[in-house]
PDB file of C-alpha atoms in Angstrom:
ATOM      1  CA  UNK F   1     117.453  91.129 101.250  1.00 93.00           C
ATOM      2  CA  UNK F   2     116.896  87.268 101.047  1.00 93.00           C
ATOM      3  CA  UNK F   3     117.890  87.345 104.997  1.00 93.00           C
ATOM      4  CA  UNK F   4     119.245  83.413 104.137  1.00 92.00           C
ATOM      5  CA  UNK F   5     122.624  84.343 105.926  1.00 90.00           C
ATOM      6  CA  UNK F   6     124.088  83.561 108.785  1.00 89.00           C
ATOM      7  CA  UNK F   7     123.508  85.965 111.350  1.00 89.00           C
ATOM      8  CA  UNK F   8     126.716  85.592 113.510  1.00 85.00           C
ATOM      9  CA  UNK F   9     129.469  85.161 110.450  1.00 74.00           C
ATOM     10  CA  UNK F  10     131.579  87.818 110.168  1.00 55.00           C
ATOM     11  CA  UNK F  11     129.404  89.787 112.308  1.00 54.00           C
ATOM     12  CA  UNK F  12     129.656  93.479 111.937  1.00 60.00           C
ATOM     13  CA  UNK F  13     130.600  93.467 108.037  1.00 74.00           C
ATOM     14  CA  UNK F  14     127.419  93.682 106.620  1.00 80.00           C
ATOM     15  CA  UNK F  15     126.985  89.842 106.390  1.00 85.00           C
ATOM     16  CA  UNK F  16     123.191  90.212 105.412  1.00 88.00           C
ATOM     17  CA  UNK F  17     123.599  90.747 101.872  1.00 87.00           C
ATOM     18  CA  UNK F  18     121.678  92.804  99.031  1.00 84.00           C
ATOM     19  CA  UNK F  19     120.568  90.903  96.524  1.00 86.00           C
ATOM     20  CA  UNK F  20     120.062  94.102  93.930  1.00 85.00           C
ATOM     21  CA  UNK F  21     123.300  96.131  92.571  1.00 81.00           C
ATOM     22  CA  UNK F  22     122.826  99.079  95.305  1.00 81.00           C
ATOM     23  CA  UNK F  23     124.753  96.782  97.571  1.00 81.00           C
ATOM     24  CA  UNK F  24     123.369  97.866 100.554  1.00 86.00           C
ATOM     25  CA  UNK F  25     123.834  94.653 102.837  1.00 89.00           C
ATOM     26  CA  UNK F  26     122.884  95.104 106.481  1.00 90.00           C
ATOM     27  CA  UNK F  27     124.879  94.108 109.630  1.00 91.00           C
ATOM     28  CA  UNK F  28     123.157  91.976 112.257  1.00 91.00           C
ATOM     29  CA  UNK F  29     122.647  92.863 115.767  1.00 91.00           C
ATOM     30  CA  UNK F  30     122.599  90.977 118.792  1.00 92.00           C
ATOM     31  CA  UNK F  31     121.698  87.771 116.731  1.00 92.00           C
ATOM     32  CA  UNK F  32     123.188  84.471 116.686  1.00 91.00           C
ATOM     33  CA  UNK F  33     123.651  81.063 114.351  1.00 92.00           C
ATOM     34  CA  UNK F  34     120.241  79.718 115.296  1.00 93.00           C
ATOM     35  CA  UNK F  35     118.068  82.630 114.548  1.00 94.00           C
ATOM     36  CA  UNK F  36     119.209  81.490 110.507  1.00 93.00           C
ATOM     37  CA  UNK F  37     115.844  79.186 110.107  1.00 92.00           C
ATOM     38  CA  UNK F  38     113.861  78.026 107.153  1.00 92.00           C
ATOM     39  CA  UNK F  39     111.481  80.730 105.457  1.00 93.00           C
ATOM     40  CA  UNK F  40     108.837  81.417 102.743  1.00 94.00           C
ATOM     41  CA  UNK F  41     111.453  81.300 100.448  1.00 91.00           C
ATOM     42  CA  UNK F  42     114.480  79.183 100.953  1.00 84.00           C
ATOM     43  CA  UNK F  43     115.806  80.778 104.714  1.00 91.00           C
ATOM     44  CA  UNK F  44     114.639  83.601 106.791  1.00 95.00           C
ATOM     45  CA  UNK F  45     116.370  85.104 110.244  1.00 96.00           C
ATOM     46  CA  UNK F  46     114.060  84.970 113.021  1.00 96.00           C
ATOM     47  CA  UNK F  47     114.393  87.685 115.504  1.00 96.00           C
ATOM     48  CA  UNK F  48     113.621  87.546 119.225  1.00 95.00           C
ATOM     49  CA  UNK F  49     111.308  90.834 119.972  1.00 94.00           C
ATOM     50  CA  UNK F  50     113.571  91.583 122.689  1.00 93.00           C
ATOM     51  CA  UNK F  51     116.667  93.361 121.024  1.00 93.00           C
ATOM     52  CA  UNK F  52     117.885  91.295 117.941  1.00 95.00           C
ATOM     53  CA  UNK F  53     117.745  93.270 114.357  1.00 94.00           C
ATOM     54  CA  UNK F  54     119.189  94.080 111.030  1.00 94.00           C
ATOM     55  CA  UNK F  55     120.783  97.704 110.401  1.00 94.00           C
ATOM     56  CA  UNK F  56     121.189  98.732 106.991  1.00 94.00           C
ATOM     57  CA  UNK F  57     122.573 102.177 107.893  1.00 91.00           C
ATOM     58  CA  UNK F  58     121.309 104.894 105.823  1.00 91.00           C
ATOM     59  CA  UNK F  59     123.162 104.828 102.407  1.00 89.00           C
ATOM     60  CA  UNK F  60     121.658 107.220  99.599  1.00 89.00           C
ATOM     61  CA  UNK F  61     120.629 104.414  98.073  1.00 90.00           C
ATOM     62  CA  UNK F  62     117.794 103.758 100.281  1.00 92.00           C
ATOM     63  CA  UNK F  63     116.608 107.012  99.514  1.00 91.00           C
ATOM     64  CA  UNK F  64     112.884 107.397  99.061  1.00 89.00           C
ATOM     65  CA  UNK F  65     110.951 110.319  98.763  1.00 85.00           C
ATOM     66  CA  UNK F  66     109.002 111.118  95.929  1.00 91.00           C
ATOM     67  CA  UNK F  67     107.566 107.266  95.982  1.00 96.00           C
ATOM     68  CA  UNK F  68     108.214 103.991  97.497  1.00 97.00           C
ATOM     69  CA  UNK F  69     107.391 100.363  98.209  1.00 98.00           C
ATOM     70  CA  UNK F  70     108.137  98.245 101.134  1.00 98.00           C
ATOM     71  CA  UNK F  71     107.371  94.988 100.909  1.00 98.00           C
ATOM     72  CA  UNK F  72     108.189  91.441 103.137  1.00 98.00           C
ATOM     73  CA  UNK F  73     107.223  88.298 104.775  1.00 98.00           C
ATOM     74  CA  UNK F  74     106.601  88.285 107.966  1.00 98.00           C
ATOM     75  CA  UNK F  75     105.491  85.665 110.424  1.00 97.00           C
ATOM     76  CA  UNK F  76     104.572  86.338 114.095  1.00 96.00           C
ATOM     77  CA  UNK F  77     105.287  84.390 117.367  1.00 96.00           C
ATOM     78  CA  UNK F  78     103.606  86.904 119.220  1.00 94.00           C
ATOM     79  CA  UNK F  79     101.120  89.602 119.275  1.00 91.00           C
ATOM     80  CA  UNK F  80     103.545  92.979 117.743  1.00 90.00           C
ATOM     81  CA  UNK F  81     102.375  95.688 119.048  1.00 83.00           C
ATOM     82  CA  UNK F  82     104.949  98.593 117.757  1.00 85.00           C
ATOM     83  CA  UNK F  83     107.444  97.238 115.840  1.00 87.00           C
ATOM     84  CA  UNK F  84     109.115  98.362 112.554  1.00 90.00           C
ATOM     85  CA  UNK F  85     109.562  95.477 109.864  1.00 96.00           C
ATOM     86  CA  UNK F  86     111.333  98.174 107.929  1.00 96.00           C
ATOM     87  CA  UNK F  87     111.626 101.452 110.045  1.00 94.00           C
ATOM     88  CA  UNK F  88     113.746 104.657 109.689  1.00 92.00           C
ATOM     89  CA  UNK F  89     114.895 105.257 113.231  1.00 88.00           C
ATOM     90  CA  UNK F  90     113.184 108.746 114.823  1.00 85.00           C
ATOM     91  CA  UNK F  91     115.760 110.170 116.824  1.00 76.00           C
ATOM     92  CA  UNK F  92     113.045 112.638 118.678  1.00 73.00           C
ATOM     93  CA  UNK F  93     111.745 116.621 118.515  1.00 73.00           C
ATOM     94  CA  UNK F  94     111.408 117.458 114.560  1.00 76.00           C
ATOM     95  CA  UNK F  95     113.687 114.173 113.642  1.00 82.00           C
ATOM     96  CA  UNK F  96     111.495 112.929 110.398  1.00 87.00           C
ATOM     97  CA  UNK F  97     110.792 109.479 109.160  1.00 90.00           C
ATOM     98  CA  UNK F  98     111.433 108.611 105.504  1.00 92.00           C
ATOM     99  CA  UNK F  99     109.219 105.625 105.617  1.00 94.00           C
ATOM    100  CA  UNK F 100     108.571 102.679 107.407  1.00 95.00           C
ATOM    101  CA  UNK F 101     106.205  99.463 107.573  1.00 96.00           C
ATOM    102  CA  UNK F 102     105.183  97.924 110.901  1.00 94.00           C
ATOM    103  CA  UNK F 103     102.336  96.531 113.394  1.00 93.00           C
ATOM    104  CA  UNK F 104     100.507  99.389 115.288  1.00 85.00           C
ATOM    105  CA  UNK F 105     103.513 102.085 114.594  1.00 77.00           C
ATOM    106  CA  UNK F 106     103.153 105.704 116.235  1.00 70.00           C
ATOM    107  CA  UNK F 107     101.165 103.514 119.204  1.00 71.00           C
ATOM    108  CA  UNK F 108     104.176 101.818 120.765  1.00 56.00           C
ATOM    109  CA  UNK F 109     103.352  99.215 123.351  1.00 58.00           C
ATOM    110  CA  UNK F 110      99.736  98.748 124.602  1.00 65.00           C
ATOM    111  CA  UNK F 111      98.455  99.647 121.105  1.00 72.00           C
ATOM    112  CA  UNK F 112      97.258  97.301 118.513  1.00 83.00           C
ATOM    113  CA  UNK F 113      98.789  95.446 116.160  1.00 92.00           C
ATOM    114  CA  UNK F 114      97.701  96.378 112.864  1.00 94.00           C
ATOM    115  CA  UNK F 115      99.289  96.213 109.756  1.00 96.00           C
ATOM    116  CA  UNK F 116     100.132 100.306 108.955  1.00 95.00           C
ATOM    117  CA  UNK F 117     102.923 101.672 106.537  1.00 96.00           C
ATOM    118  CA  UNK F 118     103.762 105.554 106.608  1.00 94.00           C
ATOM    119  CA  UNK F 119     106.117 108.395 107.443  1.00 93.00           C
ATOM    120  CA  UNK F 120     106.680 111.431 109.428  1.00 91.00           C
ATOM    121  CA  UNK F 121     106.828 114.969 108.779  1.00 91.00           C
ATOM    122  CA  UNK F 122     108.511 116.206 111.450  1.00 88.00           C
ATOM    123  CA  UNK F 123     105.070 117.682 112.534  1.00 89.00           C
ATOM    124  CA  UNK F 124     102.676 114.818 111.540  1.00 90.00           C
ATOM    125  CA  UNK F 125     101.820 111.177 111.218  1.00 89.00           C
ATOM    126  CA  UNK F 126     100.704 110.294 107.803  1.00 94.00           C
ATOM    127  CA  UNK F 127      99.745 106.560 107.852  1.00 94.00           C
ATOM    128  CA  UNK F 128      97.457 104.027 105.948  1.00 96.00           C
ATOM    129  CA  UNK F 129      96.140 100.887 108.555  1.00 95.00           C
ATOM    130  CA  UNK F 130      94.507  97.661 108.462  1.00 96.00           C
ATOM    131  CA  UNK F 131      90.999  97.465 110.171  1.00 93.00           C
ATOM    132  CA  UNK F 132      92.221  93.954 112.138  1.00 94.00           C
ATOM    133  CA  UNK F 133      95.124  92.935 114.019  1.00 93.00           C
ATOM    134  CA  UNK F 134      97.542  90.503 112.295  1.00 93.00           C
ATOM    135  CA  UNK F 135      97.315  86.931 112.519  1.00 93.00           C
ATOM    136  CA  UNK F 136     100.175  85.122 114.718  1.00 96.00           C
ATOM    137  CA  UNK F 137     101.632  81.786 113.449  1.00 97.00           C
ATOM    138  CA  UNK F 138     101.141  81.856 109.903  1.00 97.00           C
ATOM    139  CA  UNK F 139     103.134  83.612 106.740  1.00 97.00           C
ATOM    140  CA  UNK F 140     102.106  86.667 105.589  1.00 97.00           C
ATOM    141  CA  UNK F 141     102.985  88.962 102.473  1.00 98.00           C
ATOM    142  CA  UNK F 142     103.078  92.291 103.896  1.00 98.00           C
ATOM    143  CA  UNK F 143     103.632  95.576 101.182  1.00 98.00           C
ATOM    144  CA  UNK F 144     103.098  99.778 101.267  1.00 98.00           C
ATOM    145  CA  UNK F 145     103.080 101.776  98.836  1.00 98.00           C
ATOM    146  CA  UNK F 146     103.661 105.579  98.362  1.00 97.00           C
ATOM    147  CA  UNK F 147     102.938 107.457  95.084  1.00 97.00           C
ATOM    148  CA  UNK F 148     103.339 111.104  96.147  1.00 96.00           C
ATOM    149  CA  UNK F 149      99.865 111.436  96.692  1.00 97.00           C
ATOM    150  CA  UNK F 150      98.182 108.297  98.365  1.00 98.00           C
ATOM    151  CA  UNK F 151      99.328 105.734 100.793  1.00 98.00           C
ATOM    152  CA  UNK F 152      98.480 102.208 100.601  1.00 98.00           C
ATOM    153  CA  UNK F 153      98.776  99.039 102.743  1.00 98.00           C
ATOM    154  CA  UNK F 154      98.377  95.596 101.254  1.00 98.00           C
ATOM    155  CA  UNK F 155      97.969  92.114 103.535  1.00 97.00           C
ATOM    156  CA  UNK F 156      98.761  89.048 100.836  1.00 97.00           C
ATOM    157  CA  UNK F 157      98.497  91.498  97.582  1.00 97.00           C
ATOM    158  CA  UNK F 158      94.787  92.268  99.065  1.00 98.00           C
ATOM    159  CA  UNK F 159      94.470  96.153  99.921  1.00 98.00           C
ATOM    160  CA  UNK F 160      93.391  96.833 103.599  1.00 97.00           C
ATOM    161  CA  UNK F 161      94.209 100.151 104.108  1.00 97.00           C
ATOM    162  CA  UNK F 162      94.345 103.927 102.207  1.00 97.00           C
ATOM    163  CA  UNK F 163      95.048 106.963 102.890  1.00 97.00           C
ATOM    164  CA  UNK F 164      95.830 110.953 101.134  1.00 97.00           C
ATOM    165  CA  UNK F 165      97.429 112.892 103.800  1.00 95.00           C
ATOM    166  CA  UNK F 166      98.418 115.812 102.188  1.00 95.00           C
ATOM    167  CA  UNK F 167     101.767 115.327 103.042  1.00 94.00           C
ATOM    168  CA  UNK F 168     104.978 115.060 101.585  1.00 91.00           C
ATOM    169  CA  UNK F 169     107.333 113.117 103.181  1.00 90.00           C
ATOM    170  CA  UNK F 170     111.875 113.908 102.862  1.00 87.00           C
ATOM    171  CA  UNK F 171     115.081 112.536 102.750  1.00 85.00           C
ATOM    172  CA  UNK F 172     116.550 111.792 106.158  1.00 87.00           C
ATOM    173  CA  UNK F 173     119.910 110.362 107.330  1.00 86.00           C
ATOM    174  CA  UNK F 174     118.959 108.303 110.466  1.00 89.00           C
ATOM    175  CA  UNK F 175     119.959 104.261 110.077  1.00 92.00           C
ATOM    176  CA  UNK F 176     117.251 102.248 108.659  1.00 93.00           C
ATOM    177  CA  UNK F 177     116.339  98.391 110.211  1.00 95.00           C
ATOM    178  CA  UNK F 178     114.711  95.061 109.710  1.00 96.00           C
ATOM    179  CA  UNK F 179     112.681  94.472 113.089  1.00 96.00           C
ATOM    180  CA  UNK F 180     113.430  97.155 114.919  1.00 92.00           C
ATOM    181  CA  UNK F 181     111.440 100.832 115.260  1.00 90.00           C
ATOM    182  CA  UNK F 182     113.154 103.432 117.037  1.00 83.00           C
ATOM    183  CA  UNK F 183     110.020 105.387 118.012  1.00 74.00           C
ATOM    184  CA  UNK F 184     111.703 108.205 120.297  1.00 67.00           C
ATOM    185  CA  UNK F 185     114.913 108.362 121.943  1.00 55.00           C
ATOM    186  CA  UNK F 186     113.975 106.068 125.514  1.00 63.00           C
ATOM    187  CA  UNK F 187     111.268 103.682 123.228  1.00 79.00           C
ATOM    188  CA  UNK F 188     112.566 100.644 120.918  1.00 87.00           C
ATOM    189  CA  UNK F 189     110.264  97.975 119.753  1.00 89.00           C
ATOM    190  CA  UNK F 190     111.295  94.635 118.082  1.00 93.00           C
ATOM    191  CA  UNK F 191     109.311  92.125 115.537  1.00 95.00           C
ATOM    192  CA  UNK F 192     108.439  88.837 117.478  1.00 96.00           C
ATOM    193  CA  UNK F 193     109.198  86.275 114.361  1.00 97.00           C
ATOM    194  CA  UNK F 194     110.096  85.643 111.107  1.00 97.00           C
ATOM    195  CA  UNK F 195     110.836  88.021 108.491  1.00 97.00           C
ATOM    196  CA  UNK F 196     112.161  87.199 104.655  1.00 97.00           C
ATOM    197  CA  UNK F 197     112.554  88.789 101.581  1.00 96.00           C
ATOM    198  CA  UNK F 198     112.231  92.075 102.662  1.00 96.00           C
ATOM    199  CA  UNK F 199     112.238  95.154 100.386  1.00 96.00           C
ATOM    200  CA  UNK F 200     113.012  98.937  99.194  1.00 96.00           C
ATOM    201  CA  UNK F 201     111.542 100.072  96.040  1.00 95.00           C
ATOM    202  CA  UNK F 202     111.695 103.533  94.915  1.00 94.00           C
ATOM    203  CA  UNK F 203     108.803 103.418  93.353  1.00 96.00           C
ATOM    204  CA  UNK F 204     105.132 102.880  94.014  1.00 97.00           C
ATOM    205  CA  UNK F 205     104.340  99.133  92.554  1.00 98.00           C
ATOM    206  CA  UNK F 206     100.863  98.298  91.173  1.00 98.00           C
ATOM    207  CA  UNK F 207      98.238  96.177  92.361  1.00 97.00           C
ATOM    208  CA  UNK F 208      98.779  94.153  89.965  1.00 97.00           C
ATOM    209  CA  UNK F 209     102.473  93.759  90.469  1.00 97.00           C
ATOM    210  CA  UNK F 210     102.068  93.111  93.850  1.00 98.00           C
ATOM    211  CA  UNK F 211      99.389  90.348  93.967  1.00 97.00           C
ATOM    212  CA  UNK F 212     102.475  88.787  90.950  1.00 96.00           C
ATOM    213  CA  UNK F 213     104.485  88.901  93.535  1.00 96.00           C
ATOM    214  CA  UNK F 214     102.469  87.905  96.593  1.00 97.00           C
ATOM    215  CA  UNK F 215     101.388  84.615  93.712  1.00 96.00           C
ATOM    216  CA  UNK F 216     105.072  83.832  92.194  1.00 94.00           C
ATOM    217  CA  UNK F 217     106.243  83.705  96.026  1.00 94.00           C
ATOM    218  CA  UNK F 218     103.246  81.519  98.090  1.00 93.00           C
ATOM    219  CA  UNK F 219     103.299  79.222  95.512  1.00 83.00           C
ATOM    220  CA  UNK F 220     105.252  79.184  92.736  1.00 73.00           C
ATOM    221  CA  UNK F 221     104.715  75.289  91.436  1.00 68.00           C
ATOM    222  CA  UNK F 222     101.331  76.678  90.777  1.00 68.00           C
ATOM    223  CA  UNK F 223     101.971  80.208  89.848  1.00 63.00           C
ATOM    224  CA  UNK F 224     103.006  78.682  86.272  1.00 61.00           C
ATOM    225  CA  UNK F 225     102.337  75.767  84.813  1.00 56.00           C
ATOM    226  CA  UNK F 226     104.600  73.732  82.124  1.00 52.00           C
ATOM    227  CA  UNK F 227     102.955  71.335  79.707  1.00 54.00           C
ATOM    228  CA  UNK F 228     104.795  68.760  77.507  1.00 59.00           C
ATOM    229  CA  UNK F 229     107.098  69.333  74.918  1.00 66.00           C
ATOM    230  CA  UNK F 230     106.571  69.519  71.664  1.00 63.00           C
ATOM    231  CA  UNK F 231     107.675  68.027  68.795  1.00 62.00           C
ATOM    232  CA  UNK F 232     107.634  69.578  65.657  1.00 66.00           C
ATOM    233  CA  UNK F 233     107.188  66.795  62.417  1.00 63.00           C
ATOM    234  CA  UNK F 234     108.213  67.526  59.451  1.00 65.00           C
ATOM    235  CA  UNK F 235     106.367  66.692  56.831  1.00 61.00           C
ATOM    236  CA  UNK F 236     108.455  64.707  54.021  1.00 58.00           C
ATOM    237  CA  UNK F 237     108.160  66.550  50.620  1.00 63.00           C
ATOM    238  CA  UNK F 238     106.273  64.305  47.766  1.00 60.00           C
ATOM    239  CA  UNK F 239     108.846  64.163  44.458  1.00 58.00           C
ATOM    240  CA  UNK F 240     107.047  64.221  40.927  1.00 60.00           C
ATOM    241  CA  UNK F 241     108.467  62.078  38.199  1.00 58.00           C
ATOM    242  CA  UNK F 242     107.970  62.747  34.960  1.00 61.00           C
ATOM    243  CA  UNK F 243     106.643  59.525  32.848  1.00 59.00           C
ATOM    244  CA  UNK F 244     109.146  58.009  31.225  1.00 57.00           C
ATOM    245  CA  UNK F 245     108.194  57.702  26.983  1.00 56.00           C
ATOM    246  CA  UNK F 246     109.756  55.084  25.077  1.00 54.00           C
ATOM    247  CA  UNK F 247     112.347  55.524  22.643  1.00 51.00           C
ATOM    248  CA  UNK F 248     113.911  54.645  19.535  1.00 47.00           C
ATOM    249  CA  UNK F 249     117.514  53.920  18.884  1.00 41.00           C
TER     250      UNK F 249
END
């Protein structure tokens, strides 16, 4: 999801579009014209921490259970302490969660805001963290990963967090946001900021692929460079004549 759209046309008809072929484009909630503002890459929807999100419903495509990546932008106005940037919503009691990436998740308000990414049994937390909190007012390239085994967290394609929980996380069927974590049935939290190109994989990407992306997106006029063209001569072929002998008529 490029989240370029505008948030309040055609509201309610999944006007937040998918940019892959599973065509799962998201609806916006509670958000208006304005909160369409420049981004990281081309524009980005800025949402107000207080109730404004994307819902992408739960279509199978979004299905991720044997490995995953979840990957975006994200630029604070505030301190999150919380919030999803891409949560499954936990309805409560055994309710699992697929996935989901977020600042200081499974804390809820009061709790810090570090970068984690995990899921939920139905039992237990398995989550990987960041040691510090995230930095307000500035971009940053926020990914986990999920390989069936070990969970990662990345801050700007740098690793900051791991984790093998020895758990196995499932497929759910519980409505799946953009700035918005639905942490029990009375406790919502929203994403203070900025948030573009956000991402489902199912697959676990790379290091490597990830700092490629984290370097093609921050700064692409450097990420490649193009020299001059050039021009292939031709060399012109050298023609033999024999010598020419004098005759007789």
């Amino acid at each position: 999801w490029h989240l370029k759209e505008n948030p309040a046309t055609d509201a309610g008809t999944n006007e937040i579009k998918d940019s892959t072929s599973s065509a799962t484009s998201g609806t916006s909630v509670n958000m208006e014209t304005t909160d369409q503002t420049t981004g990281q890459i081309d524009g980005s929807l800025t949402y107000d921490g207080s109730n404004e999100y994307t819902d992408l419903g739960h279509p199978a495509a979004l299905d991720a259970t044997s490995a995953f990546t979840l990957s975006a932008w994200v630029y604070a106005t505030s301190t999150p302490q919380g919030p999803g940037v891409i949560s499954e919503q936990f309805a409560g009691g055994a309710d699992r969660v697929e996935y989901e990436i977020g600042f200081g998740i499974d804390e809820g308000p009061g709790g810090s805001s570090k970068l984690k990414v995990g899921f939920f049994t139905g039992a237990a937390w398995a989550t990987a963290i960041d040691t510090v909190n995230v930095t307000t007012g500035t971009w940053v390239y926020i990914t986990g990963t999920w390989d069936g085994t070990t969970l990662r967290v990345y801050k700007n394609a740098t690793e900051v967090g791991t984790s093998v929980p020895g758990l196995a996380t499932a497929a759910d069927t519980e409505s799946i946001s953009i700035s918005r974590r639905h942490d029990t049935a009375g406790s919502v939290n929203y994403f203070p900021g900025q948030i573009d190109e956000a991402r489902i994989s199912n697959t676990a990407r790379t290091a490597g692929w990830i700092l490629t992306e984290y370097r093609n997106q921050n700064s692409p006029s450097t990420f490649m460079g193009f020299g001059g063209e050039e021009v292939r001569r031709r060399a012109v072929p050298a023609v033999y004549l024999p010598a020419q002998t004098a005759g007789t008529a």
